[in-house]
Amino acid sequence: MKAILPGSAADSDKPVVLGETAEPEPADDEAVIAVEAYSVNRGETFQLDGGLDRRWAGWRPGKDIAGTVTRPAADGSGPVEGARVVAHPPAYGWAERVAVPTHSLAELPDSVDAVTAAALPLAGITALRLLRAAGPVAGRTVLLTGASGGVGHYVTELAAASGALLTAVSATTERGSQLLQLGAAELVTSVAEARGPYDVVLESVGGDSLPAALAELAPGGLLVWFGQASRTPVTLDFFSFFKGPDQARIAHFDYTTSDTTYGQDLTALVRLVAGGRLHPEIGIVRDWAHTADVISDLRGRKIRGNAVLTVG
């Protein structure tokens, strides 16, 4: 079958190539899905350029997909043949077909198309689980750094719908205006402009952003650290706690750790989209033959929102 294969990490013009690979060999609890659309995550671009370990030999990208079940799981779990689904496999999804554990997929109603669904998994699941880690946010003040990304989009809309008073940090005016439309109570272009204290800080930038955001935390507040988009290490001064947020807490967040499965969270996200309560942002839709070009545009920050490729 055809699949998108990693190119040369040294050649930025060819991060991936369209080639041939073996058909998936599903385990008993895996369904085979004919992929109709997939989205590109920034973490996958880091892996392709060698910025992150590729984890295992034979790795291929593909964590956010939507399509149709062509071979149900042998153990009887999951949807039947012909069911439309969205899925979050560990890899290999940029292909004509992929095997996915049934606990990592959810069925789609007719009202949610494959392109929209493909924009949901990684960013949507991360946002949902991040807000669970933050605890109840109704009526609480929340500071969100790195709000311009896909996770920030979902966090803003979900938190606002839950009653949070969210301040979004976005250096881009156009992007910031959209975050206000999604329900952000306030927009600032840097943490230095934020007017705390905040009950919760959701921090994803790293570098100087984390200690600056920590200083805006209320006594007894919680900072959830869920990323380092700046690619810059964080330095913290223990003694700064004595002149700042007394008894504050810092929690490291890993989206892969949860009491719920990916499938359960995808089901919740799909229900919100179908009900008009969550709105994935699709920045570009192209045929998968153009995946390398789309990755280059993502690296150059020329695309706002999710980049979705359709498998023809």
PDB file of C-alpha atoms in Angstrom:
ATOM      1  CA  MET A   1       0.000   0.000   0.000  1.00  0.00           C
ATOM      2  CA  LYS A   2       1.016   3.655  -0.295  1.00  0.00           C
ATOM      3  CA  ALA A   3       2.234   5.560   2.748  1.00  0.00           C
ATOM      4  CA  ILE A   4       4.105   8.711   3.720  1.00  0.00           C
ATOM      5  CA  LEU A   5       7.640   7.694   4.706  1.00  0.00           C
ATOM      6  CA  PRO A   6      10.250   9.726   6.612  1.00  0.00           C
ATOM      7  CA  GLY A   7      12.679  11.455   4.286  1.00  0.00           C
ATOM      8  CA  SER A   8      16.128  12.722   5.121  1.00  0.00           C
ATOM      9  CA  ALA A   9      16.366  14.778   8.328  1.00  0.00           C
ATOM     10  CA  ALA A  10      19.211  16.653   6.635  1.00  0.00           C
ATOM     11  CA  ASP A  11      17.062  17.680   3.655  1.00  0.00           C
ATOM     12  CA  SER A  12      14.466  20.218   4.788  1.00  0.00           C
ATOM     13  CA  ASP A  13      12.868  20.208   1.321  1.00  0.00           C
ATOM     14  CA  LYS A  14      12.039  16.495   1.565  1.00  0.00           C
ATOM     15  CA  PRO A  15      11.043  15.733   5.164  1.00  0.00           C
ATOM     16  CA  VAL A  16       8.779  12.958   3.852  1.00  0.00           C
ATOM     17  CA  VAL A  17       8.216  11.019   0.634  1.00  0.00           C
ATOM     18  CA  LEU A  18       5.248   9.095  -0.728  1.00  0.00           C
ATOM     19  CA  GLY A  19       6.248   5.449  -1.064  1.00  0.00           C
ATOM     20  CA  GLU A  20       5.235   1.847  -0.566  1.00  0.00           C
ATOM     21  CA  THR A  21       5.041  -0.128   2.664  1.00  0.00           C
ATOM     22  CA  ALA A  22       3.571  -3.396   3.905  1.00  0.00           C
ATOM     23  CA  GLU A  23      -0.107  -3.771   4.755  1.00  0.00           C
ATOM     24  CA  PRO A  24      -0.890  -3.479   8.486  1.00  0.00           C
ATOM     25  CA  GLU A  25      -1.012  -6.699  10.496  1.00  0.00           C
ATOM     26  CA  PRO A  26      -3.592  -5.994  13.222  1.00  0.00           C
ATOM     27  CA  ALA A  27      -3.555  -7.515  16.682  1.00  0.00           C
ATOM     28  CA  ASP A  28      -6.790  -9.088  17.905  1.00  0.00           C
ATOM     29  CA  ASP A  29      -7.903  -5.832  19.546  1.00  0.00           C
ATOM     30  CA  GLU A  30      -7.096  -3.656  16.525  1.00  0.00           C
ATOM     31  CA  ALA A  31      -9.315  -2.563  13.662  1.00  0.00           C
ATOM     32  CA  VAL A  32      -7.947  -1.745  10.217  1.00  0.00           C
ATOM     33  CA  ILE A  33      -8.983   1.712   9.036  1.00  0.00           C
ATOM     34  CA  ALA A  34      -8.946   3.035   5.479  1.00  0.00           C
ATOM     35  CA  VAL A  35      -7.596   6.527   6.101  1.00  0.00           C
ATOM     36  CA  GLU A  36      -9.516   9.394   4.511  1.00  0.00           C
ATOM     37  CA  ALA A  37      -7.777  12.302   6.239  1.00  0.00           C
ATOM     38  CA  TYR A  38      -4.979  12.981   8.694  1.00  0.00           C
ATOM     39  CA  SER A  39      -3.554  16.054  10.382  1.00  0.00           C
ATOM     40  CA  VAL A  40       0.057  17.007  11.050  1.00  0.00           C
ATOM     41  CA  ASN A  41       1.236  17.715  14.590  1.00  0.00           C
ATOM     42  CA  ARG A  42       4.238  19.896  15.366  1.00  0.00           C
ATOM     43  CA  GLY A  43       5.740  17.109  17.478  1.00  0.00           C
ATOM     44  CA  GLU A  44       5.783  14.892  14.408  1.00  0.00           C
ATOM     45  CA  THR A  45       7.670  17.562  12.468  1.00  0.00           C
ATOM     46  CA  PHE A  46      10.253  17.634  15.288  1.00  0.00           C
ATOM     47  CA  GLN A  47      10.652  13.878  14.994  1.00  0.00           C
ATOM     48  CA  LEU A  48      11.036  14.096  11.240  1.00  0.00           C
ATOM     49  CA  ASP A  49      13.797  16.699  11.492  1.00  0.00           C
ATOM     50  CA  GLY A  50      15.623  14.714  14.162  1.00  0.00           C
ATOM     51  CA  GLY A  51      14.669  17.082  16.964  1.00  0.00           C
ATOM     52  CA  LEU A  52      13.008  14.253  18.869  1.00  0.00           C
ATOM     53  CA  ASP A  53      13.887  10.574  19.000  1.00  0.00           C
ATOM     54  CA  ARG A  54      11.975   8.478  16.498  1.00  0.00           C
ATOM     55  CA  ARG A  55      11.515   5.968  19.309  1.00  0.00           C
ATOM     56  CA  TRP A  56      11.698   2.761  17.308  1.00  0.00           C
ATOM     57  CA  ALA A  57      13.098   1.387  14.070  1.00  0.00           C
ATOM     58  CA  GLY A  58      10.636   1.613  11.218  1.00  0.00           C
ATOM     59  CA  TRP A  59       8.741   4.527  12.767  1.00  0.00           C
ATOM     60  CA  ARG A  60       6.391   6.388  10.450  1.00  0.00           C
ATOM     61  CA  PRO A  61       4.355   9.471  11.378  1.00  0.00           C
ATOM     62  CA  GLY A  62       0.597   9.505  11.834  1.00  0.00           C
ATOM     63  CA  LYS A  63      -1.243  10.026  15.137  1.00  0.00           C
ATOM     64  CA  ASP A  64      -4.382  11.919  14.063  1.00  0.00           C
ATOM     65  CA  ILE A  65      -6.580  10.203  11.507  1.00  0.00           C
ATOM     66  CA  ALA A  66     -10.165   9.711  10.368  1.00  0.00           C
ATOM     67  CA  GLY A  67     -11.567   7.111   7.995  1.00  0.00           C
ATOM     68  CA  THR A  68     -13.627   3.954   7.632  1.00  0.00           C
ATOM     69  CA  VAL A  69     -13.264   0.544   9.272  1.00  0.00           C
ATOM     70  CA  THR A  70     -12.448  -2.059   6.619  1.00  0.00           C
ATOM     71  CA  ARG A  71     -11.590  -4.893   9.007  1.00  0.00           C
ATOM     72  CA  PRO A  72     -13.154  -5.010  12.489  1.00  0.00           C
ATOM     73  CA  ALA A  73     -11.131  -6.195  15.482  1.00  0.00           C
ATOM     74  CA  ALA A  74     -10.933  -9.980  15.701  1.00  0.00           C
ATOM     75  CA  ASP A  75     -11.859  -9.962  19.406  1.00  0.00           C
ATOM     76  CA  GLY A  76     -15.232  -8.343  18.652  1.00  0.00           C
ATOM     77  CA  SER A  77     -14.426  -5.029  20.315  1.00  0.00           C
ATOM     78  CA  GLY A  78     -14.938  -1.755  18.533  1.00  0.00           C
ATOM     79  CA  PRO A  79     -17.083  -0.757  15.554  1.00  0.00           C
ATOM     80  CA  VAL A  80     -18.224  -2.918  12.669  1.00  0.00           C
ATOM     81  CA  GLU A  81     -17.012  -2.867   9.077  1.00  0.00           C
ATOM     82  CA  GLY A  82     -18.035   0.314   7.293  1.00  0.00           C
ATOM     83  CA  ALA A  83     -18.200   2.449  10.440  1.00  0.00           C
ATOM     84  CA  ARG A  84     -16.780   5.956  10.122  1.00  0.00           C
ATOM     85  CA  VAL A  85     -14.256   6.680  12.866  1.00  0.00           C
ATOM     86  CA  VAL A  86     -11.690   9.106  14.240  1.00  0.00           C
ATOM     87  CA  ALA A  87      -8.606   7.564  15.810  1.00  0.00           C
ATOM     88  CA  HIS A  88      -5.372   8.256  17.664  1.00  0.00           C
ATOM     89  CA  PRO A  89      -2.867   5.490  16.824  1.00  0.00           C
ATOM     90  CA  PRO A  90       0.674   5.672  18.234  1.00  0.00           C
ATOM     91  CA  ALA A  91       2.060   6.085  14.687  1.00  0.00           C
ATOM     92  CA  TYR A  92       1.760   4.901  11.062  1.00  0.00           C
ATOM     93  CA  GLY A  93      -1.441   6.829  10.261  1.00  0.00           C
ATOM     94  CA  TRP A  94      -0.161   8.700   7.200  1.00  0.00           C
ATOM     95  CA  ALA A  95      -1.015   5.762   4.959  1.00  0.00           C
ATOM     96  CA  GLU A  96      -3.823   4.243   2.955  1.00  0.00           C
ATOM     97  CA  ARG A  97      -4.582   1.879   5.843  1.00  0.00           C
ATOM     98  CA  VAL A  98      -3.563   1.597   9.494  1.00  0.00           C
ATOM     99  CA  ALA A  99      -4.307  -0.758  12.384  1.00  0.00           C
ATOM    100  CA  VAL A 100      -5.600   1.004  15.510  1.00  0.00           C
ATOM    101  CA  PRO A 101      -6.460  -0.389  18.961  1.00  0.00           C
ATOM    102  CA  THR A 102     -10.218  -0.161  19.416  1.00  0.00           C
ATOM    103  CA  HIS A 103      -9.753   1.704  22.698  1.00  0.00           C
ATOM    104  CA  SER A 104      -8.117   4.509  20.680  1.00  0.00           C
ATOM    105  CA  LEU A 105     -10.951   5.277  18.277  1.00  0.00           C
ATOM    106  CA  ALA A 106     -14.489   6.642  18.287  1.00  0.00           C
ATOM    107  CA  GLU A 107     -17.349   6.443  15.815  1.00  0.00           C
ATOM    108  CA  LEU A 108     -18.405   9.536  13.891  1.00  0.00           C
ATOM    109  CA  PRO A 109     -21.951  10.746  13.310  1.00  0.00           C
ATOM    110  CA  ASP A 110     -22.950  11.824   9.804  1.00  0.00           C
ATOM    111  CA  SER A 111     -22.698  15.473  10.836  1.00  0.00           C
ATOM    112  CA  VAL A 112     -18.933  15.322  11.458  1.00  0.00           C
ATOM    113  CA  ASP A 113     -16.821  14.886   8.323  1.00  0.00           C
ATOM    114  CA  ALA A 114     -13.408  13.212   8.152  1.00  0.00           C
ATOM    115  CA  VAL A 115     -11.464  16.455   7.649  1.00  0.00           C
ATOM    116  CA  THR A 116     -12.943  18.023  10.778  1.00  0.00           C
ATOM    117  CA  ALA A 117     -12.486  14.824  12.789  1.00  0.00           C
ATOM    118  CA  ALA A 118      -8.825  14.459  11.797  1.00  0.00           C
ATOM    119  CA  ALA A 119      -8.077  17.774  13.514  1.00  0.00           C
ATOM    120  CA  LEU A 120      -9.321  16.489  16.873  1.00  0.00           C
ATOM    121  CA  PRO A 121      -7.188  13.728  18.405  1.00  0.00           C
ATOM    122  CA  LEU A 122      -3.854  14.945  19.805  1.00  0.00           C
ATOM    123  CA  ALA A 123      -4.727  18.597  20.442  1.00  0.00           C
ATOM    124  CA  GLY A 124      -8.278  17.852  21.568  1.00  0.00           C
ATOM    125  CA  ILE A 125      -7.349  15.004  23.905  1.00  0.00           C
ATOM    126  CA  THR A 126      -4.506  17.077  25.366  1.00  0.00           C
ATOM    127  CA  ALA A 127      -6.834  20.025  26.041  1.00  0.00           C
ATOM    128  CA  LEU A 128      -9.495  17.840  27.620  1.00  0.00           C
ATOM    129  CA  ARG A 129      -7.037  16.074  29.915  1.00  0.00           C
ATOM    130  CA  LEU A 130      -5.200  19.294  30.727  1.00  0.00           C
ATOM    131  CA  LEU A 131      -8.369  20.857  32.076  1.00  0.00           C
ATOM    132  CA  ARG A 132      -9.071  17.735  34.123  1.00  0.00           C
ATOM    133  CA  ALA A 133      -5.585  18.093  35.631  1.00  0.00           C
ATOM    134  CA  ALA A 134      -6.360  21.711  36.479  1.00  0.00           C
ATOM    135  CA  GLY A 135      -9.474  20.691  38.421  1.00  0.00           C
ATOM    136  CA  PRO A 136     -12.787  22.582  38.476  1.00  0.00           C
ATOM    137  CA  VAL A 137     -12.317  25.931  36.704  1.00  0.00           C
ATOM    138  CA  ALA A 138     -15.797  27.475  36.957  1.00  0.00           C
ATOM    139  CA  GLY A 139     -15.410  31.002  38.313  1.00  0.00           C
ATOM    140  CA  ARG A 140     -11.623  30.637  38.621  1.00  0.00           C
ATOM    141  CA  THR A 141      -8.981  32.793  36.983  1.00  0.00           C
ATOM    142  CA  VAL A 142      -6.771  30.930  34.498  1.00  0.00           C
ATOM    143  CA  LEU A 143      -3.660  32.076  32.649  1.00  0.00           C
ATOM    144  CA  LEU A 144      -2.862  30.176  29.440  1.00  0.00           C
ATOM    145  CA  THR A 145       0.517  30.692  27.782  1.00  0.00           C
ATOM    146  CA  GLY A 146       1.196  29.557  24.235  1.00  0.00           C
ATOM    147  CA  ALA A 147      -2.479  30.056  23.513  1.00  0.00           C
ATOM    148  CA  SER A 148      -1.960  30.478  19.757  1.00  0.00           C
ATOM    149  CA  GLY A 149      -1.429  26.753  19.127  1.00  0.00           C
ATOM    150  CA  GLY A 150      -3.955  24.027  18.462  1.00  0.00           C
ATOM    151  CA  VAL A 151      -4.122  22.959  22.111  1.00  0.00           C
ATOM    152  CA  GLY A 152      -4.612  26.584  23.149  1.00  0.00           C
ATOM    153  CA  HIS A 153      -7.566  26.885  20.764  1.00  0.00           C
ATOM    154  CA  TYR A 154      -9.333  23.912  22.342  1.00  0.00           C
ATOM    155  CA  VAL A 155      -8.389  24.827  25.925  1.00  0.00           C
ATOM    156  CA  THR A 156      -9.767  28.336  25.483  1.00  0.00           C
ATOM    157  CA  GLU A 157     -13.111  27.173  24.148  1.00  0.00           C
ATOM    158  CA  LEU A 158     -13.501  24.330  26.650  1.00  0.00           C
ATOM    159  CA  ALA A 159     -12.406  26.399  29.663  1.00  0.00           C
ATOM    160  CA  ALA A 160     -14.656  29.326  28.761  1.00  0.00           C
ATOM    161  CA  ALA A 161     -17.609  26.966  28.347  1.00  0.00           C
ATOM    162  CA  SER A 162     -16.837  25.600  31.822  1.00  0.00           C
ATOM    163  CA  GLY A 163     -17.040  29.081  33.357  1.00  0.00           C
ATOM    164  CA  ALA A 164     -13.357  29.951  33.648  1.00  0.00           C
ATOM    165  CA  LEU A 165     -12.113  33.548  33.447  1.00  0.00           C
ATOM    166  CA  LEU A 166      -9.261  32.824  31.072  1.00  0.00           C
ATOM    167  CA  THR A 167      -6.455  35.166  30.105  1.00  0.00           C
ATOM    168  CA  ALA A 168      -4.804  34.024  26.862  1.00  0.00           C
ATOM    169  CA  VAL A 169      -1.207  34.902  26.005  1.00  0.00           C
ATOM    170  CA  SER A 170      -0.812  35.350  22.253  1.00  0.00           C
ATOM    171  CA  ALA A 171       1.699  37.534  20.444  1.00  0.00           C
ATOM    172  CA  THR A 172      -0.406  37.460  17.286  1.00  0.00           C
ATOM    173  CA  THR A 173      -3.193  40.043  17.165  1.00  0.00           C
ATOM    174  CA  GLU A 174      -5.284  38.171  14.596  1.00  0.00           C
ATOM    175  CA  ARG A 175      -4.985  34.930  16.539  1.00  0.00           C
ATOM    176  CA  GLY A 176      -5.747  36.744  19.774  1.00  0.00           C
ATOM    177  CA  SER A 177      -8.960  38.158  18.351  1.00  0.00           C
ATOM    178  CA  GLN A 178     -10.126  34.652  17.574  1.00  0.00           C
ATOM    179  CA  LEU A 179      -9.336  33.504  21.130  1.00  0.00           C
ATOM    180  CA  LEU A 180     -11.557  36.298  22.424  1.00  0.00           C
ATOM    181  CA  GLN A 181     -14.337  35.060  20.136  1.00  0.00           C
ATOM    182  CA  LEU A 182     -13.864  31.570  21.598  1.00  0.00           C
ATOM    183  CA  GLY A 183     -14.497  32.929  25.087  1.00  0.00           C
ATOM    184  CA  ALA A 184     -11.207  34.211  26.493  1.00  0.00           C
ATOM    185  CA  ALA A 185     -11.932  36.927  29.039  1.00  0.00           C
ATOM    186  CA  GLU A 186      -8.723  38.806  28.305  1.00  0.00           C
ATOM    187  CA  LEU A 187      -5.884  38.790  25.808  1.00  0.00           C
ATOM    188  CA  VAL A 188      -2.258  39.781  26.474  1.00  0.00           C
ATOM    189  CA  THR A 189       0.726  39.602  24.142  1.00  0.00           C
ATOM    190  CA  SER A 190       3.182  38.439  26.827  1.00  0.00           C
ATOM    191  CA  VAL A 191       3.180  37.104  30.376  1.00  0.00           C
ATOM    192  CA  ALA A 192       4.678  40.438  31.473  1.00  0.00           C
ATOM    193  CA  GLU A 193       1.346  42.095  30.589  1.00  0.00           C
ATOM    194  CA  ALA A 194      -0.702  39.629  32.640  1.00  0.00           C
ATOM    195  CA  ARG A 195      -2.430  41.033  35.698  1.00  0.00           C
ATOM    196  CA  GLY A 196      -2.582  38.245  38.271  1.00  0.00           C
ATOM    197  CA  PRO A 197      -2.910  36.611  40.605  1.00  0.00           C
ATOM    198  CA  TYR A 198      -4.352  33.541  38.840  1.00  0.00           C
ATOM    199  CA  ASP A 199      -5.793  30.452  40.455  1.00  0.00           C
ATOM    200  CA  VAL A 200      -4.410  28.244  37.675  1.00  0.00           C
ATOM    201  CA  VAL A 201      -1.591  28.717  35.180  1.00  0.00           C
ATOM    202  CA  LEU A 202      -1.355  26.442  32.141  1.00  0.00           C
ATOM    203  CA  GLU A 203       2.182  26.816  30.813  1.00  0.00           C
ATOM    204  CA  SER A 204       3.518  25.399  27.554  1.00  0.00           C
ATOM    205  CA  VAL A 205       6.285  27.745  26.419  1.00  0.00           C
ATOM    206  CA  GLY A 206       9.201  27.088  28.783  1.00  0.00           C
ATOM    207  CA  GLY A 207      12.294  29.295  28.898  1.00  0.00           C
ATOM    208  CA  ASP A 208      11.600  32.596  30.661  1.00  0.00           C
ATOM    209  CA  SER A 209       7.855  32.156  30.325  1.00  0.00           C
ATOM    210  CA  LEU A 210       7.430  29.602  33.107  1.00  0.00           C
ATOM    211  CA  PRO A 211       9.072  31.558  35.960  1.00  0.00           C
ATOM    212  CA  ALA A 212       7.290  34.723  34.812  1.00  0.00           C
ATOM    213  CA  ALA A 213       3.951  32.883  34.809  1.00  0.00           C
ATOM    214  CA  LEU A 214       4.708  31.314  38.186  1.00  0.00           C
ATOM    215  CA  ALA A 215       5.091  34.783  39.665  1.00  0.00           C
ATOM    216  CA  GLU A 216       1.492  35.538  38.615  1.00  0.00           C
ATOM    217  CA  LEU A 217       0.092  32.549  40.529  1.00  0.00           C
ATOM    218  CA  ALA A 218      -2.169  33.099  43.528  1.00  0.00           C
ATOM    219  CA  PRO A 219      -1.176  31.670  46.936  1.00  0.00           C
ATOM    220  CA  GLY A 220      -2.008  27.980  46.942  1.00  0.00           C
ATOM    221  CA  GLY A 221      -2.467  28.084  43.175  1.00  0.00           C
ATOM    222  CA  LEU A 222      -1.519  25.439  40.625  1.00  0.00           C
ATOM    223  CA  LEU A 223       0.805  25.702  37.634  1.00  0.00           C
ATOM    224  CA  VAL A 224       0.443  22.834  35.149  1.00  0.00           C
ATOM    225  CA  TRP A 225       3.491  22.506  32.910  1.00  0.00           C
ATOM    226  CA  PHE A 226       2.494  20.817  29.672  1.00  0.00           C
ATOM    227  CA  GLY A 227       5.089  21.795  27.092  1.00  0.00           C
ATOM    228  CA  GLN A 228       8.218  23.675  26.100  1.00  0.00           C
ATOM    229  CA  ALA A 229       7.397  25.148  22.700  1.00  0.00           C
ATOM    230  CA  SER A 230      10.303  27.598  22.888  1.00  0.00           C
ATOM    231  CA  ARG A 231      12.697  24.611  23.003  1.00  0.00           C
ATOM    232  CA  THR A 232      14.492  26.565  25.768  1.00  0.00           C
ATOM    233  CA  PRO A 233      15.168  24.953  29.185  1.00  0.00           C
ATOM    234  CA  VAL A 234      13.572  26.421  32.295  1.00  0.00           C
ATOM    235  CA  THR A 235      15.508  27.750  35.285  1.00  0.00           C
ATOM    236  CA  LEU A 236      13.627  28.230  38.570  1.00  0.00           C
ATOM    237  CA  ASP A 237      14.802  29.970  41.728  1.00  0.00           C
ATOM    238  CA  PHE A 238      13.472  28.198  44.815  1.00  0.00           C
ATOM    239  CA  PHE A 239      13.637  31.384  46.879  1.00  0.00           C
ATOM    240  CA  SER A 240      11.307  33.184  44.477  1.00  0.00           C
ATOM    241  CA  PHE A 241       8.469  31.242  46.127  1.00  0.00           C
ATOM    242  CA  PHE A 242       9.034  33.177  49.340  1.00  0.00           C
ATOM    243  CA  LYS A 243       8.220  36.486  47.674  1.00  0.00           C
ATOM    244  CA  GLY A 244       5.558  35.155  45.369  1.00  0.00           C
ATOM    245  CA  PRO A 245       2.849  32.485  45.444  1.00  0.00           C
ATOM    246  CA  ASP A 246       2.968  30.961  48.919  1.00  0.00           C
ATOM    247  CA  GLN A 247       2.274  27.200  48.920  1.00  0.00           C
ATOM    248  CA  ALA A 248       1.963  27.156  45.147  1.00  0.00           C
ATOM    249  CA  ARG A 249       2.235  23.845  43.307  1.00  0.00           C
ATOM    250  CA  ILE A 250       3.836  22.889  40.006  1.00  0.00           C
ATOM    251  CA  ALA A 251       2.548  19.771  38.248  1.00  0.00           C
ATOM    252  CA  HIS A 252       4.104  18.116  35.218  1.00  0.00           C
ATOM    253  CA  PHE A 253       1.502  17.039  32.668  1.00  0.00           C
ATOM    254  CA  ASP A 254       1.742  14.045  30.325  1.00  0.00           C
ATOM    255  CA  TYR A 255      -1.275  13.678  28.057  1.00  0.00           C
ATOM    256  CA  THR A 256      -0.706   9.925  27.659  1.00  0.00           C
ATOM    257  CA  THR A 257      -1.474   9.313  31.351  1.00  0.00           C
ATOM    258  CA  SER A 258      -5.188   9.268  32.158  1.00  0.00           C
ATOM    259  CA  ASP A 259      -7.984   7.294  33.788  1.00  0.00           C
ATOM    260  CA  THR A 260      -9.836   7.450  30.466  1.00  0.00           C
ATOM    261  CA  THR A 261      -8.931   5.906  27.114  1.00  0.00           C
ATOM    262  CA  TYR A 262      -8.263   7.846  23.943  1.00  0.00           C
ATOM    263  CA  GLY A 263     -11.484   6.406  22.569  1.00  0.00           C
ATOM    264  CA  GLN A 264     -13.547   7.687  25.490  1.00  0.00           C
ATOM    265  CA  ASP A 265     -12.086  11.168  25.167  1.00  0.00           C
ATOM    266  CA  LEU A 266     -12.519  11.180  21.389  1.00  0.00           C
ATOM    267  CA  THR A 267     -16.161  10.210  21.890  1.00  0.00           C
ATOM    268  CA  ALA A 268     -16.593  13.225  24.194  1.00  0.00           C
ATOM    269  CA  LEU A 269     -14.870  15.558  21.723  1.00  0.00           C
ATOM    270  CA  VAL A 270     -16.932  14.298  18.783  1.00  0.00           C
ATOM    271  CA  ARG A 271     -20.120  14.815  20.800  1.00  0.00           C
ATOM    272  CA  LEU A 272     -19.093  18.430  21.505  1.00  0.00           C
ATOM    273  CA  VAL A 273     -18.321  19.078  17.840  1.00  0.00           C
ATOM    274  CA  ALA A 274     -21.584  17.500  16.687  1.00  0.00           C
ATOM    275  CA  GLY A 275     -23.451  19.654  19.191  1.00  0.00           C
ATOM    276  CA  GLY A 276     -21.826  22.873  17.978  1.00  0.00           C
ATOM    277  CA  ARG A 277     -19.972  23.391  21.254  1.00  0.00           C
ATOM    278  CA  LEU A 278     -16.426  22.797  19.987  1.00  0.00           C
ATOM    279  CA  HIS A 279     -15.025  24.162  16.735  1.00  0.00           C
ATOM    280  CA  PRO A 280     -11.828  22.659  15.280  1.00  0.00           C
ATOM    281  CA  GLU A 281      -9.813  25.195  13.333  1.00  0.00           C
ATOM    282  CA  ILE A 282      -8.811  23.954   9.885  1.00  0.00           C
ATOM    283  CA  GLY A 283      -6.045  26.131   8.453  1.00  0.00           C
ATOM    284  CA  ILE A 284      -5.449  24.228   5.225  1.00  0.00           C
ATOM    285  CA  VAL A 285      -6.706  21.095   3.443  1.00  0.00           C
ATOM    286  CA  ARG A 286      -4.587  19.496   0.717  1.00  0.00           C
ATOM    287  CA  ASP A 287      -4.109  16.171  -1.008  1.00  0.00           C
ATOM    288  CA  TRP A 288      -1.582  13.984   0.800  1.00  0.00           C
ATOM    289  CA  ALA A 289       0.811  14.189  -2.165  1.00  0.00           C
ATOM    290  CA  HIS A 290       1.602  17.678  -0.832  1.00  0.00           C
ATOM    291  CA  THR A 291       2.484  16.573   2.714  1.00  0.00           C
ATOM    292  CA  ALA A 292       6.140  17.675   2.402  1.00  0.00           C
ATOM    293  CA  ASP A 293       5.074  21.174   1.314  1.00  0.00           C
ATOM    294  CA  VAL A 294       2.594  21.441   4.169  1.00  0.00           C
ATOM    295  CA  ILE A 295       5.241  20.402   6.698  1.00  0.00           C
ATOM    296  CA  SER A 296       7.563  23.101   5.350  1.00  0.00           C
ATOM    297  CA  ASP A 297       4.788  25.683   5.714  1.00  0.00           C
ATOM    298  CA  LEU A 298       4.110  24.537   9.278  1.00  0.00           C
ATOM    299  CA  ARG A 299       7.771  24.876  10.152  1.00  0.00           C
ATOM    300  CA  GLY A 300       7.689  28.388   8.708  1.00  0.00           C
ATOM    301  CA  ARG A 301       4.517  29.161  10.706  1.00  0.00           C
ATOM    302  CA  LYS A 302       2.648  29.984   7.507  1.00  0.00           C
ATOM    303  CA  ILE A 303      -0.435  27.984   8.528  1.00  0.00           C
ATOM    304  CA  ARG A 304      -2.813  29.024  11.283  1.00  0.00           C
ATOM    305  CA  GLY A 305      -4.817  26.133  12.633  1.00  0.00           C
ATOM    306  CA  ASN A 306      -4.709  22.459  11.734  1.00  0.00           C
ATOM    307  CA  ALA A 307      -3.156  21.243   8.517  1.00  0.00           C
ATOM    308  CA  VAL A 308      -5.232  18.354   7.178  1.00  0.00           C
ATOM    309  CA  LEU A 309      -4.250  16.074   4.308  1.00  0.00           C
ATOM    310  CA  THR A 310      -6.795  13.983   2.420  1.00  0.00           C
ATOM    311  CA  VAL A 311      -5.937  10.505   1.142  1.00  0.00           C
ATOM    312  CA  GLY A 312      -7.254  10.138  -2.388  1.00  0.00           C
TER     313      GLY A 312
END
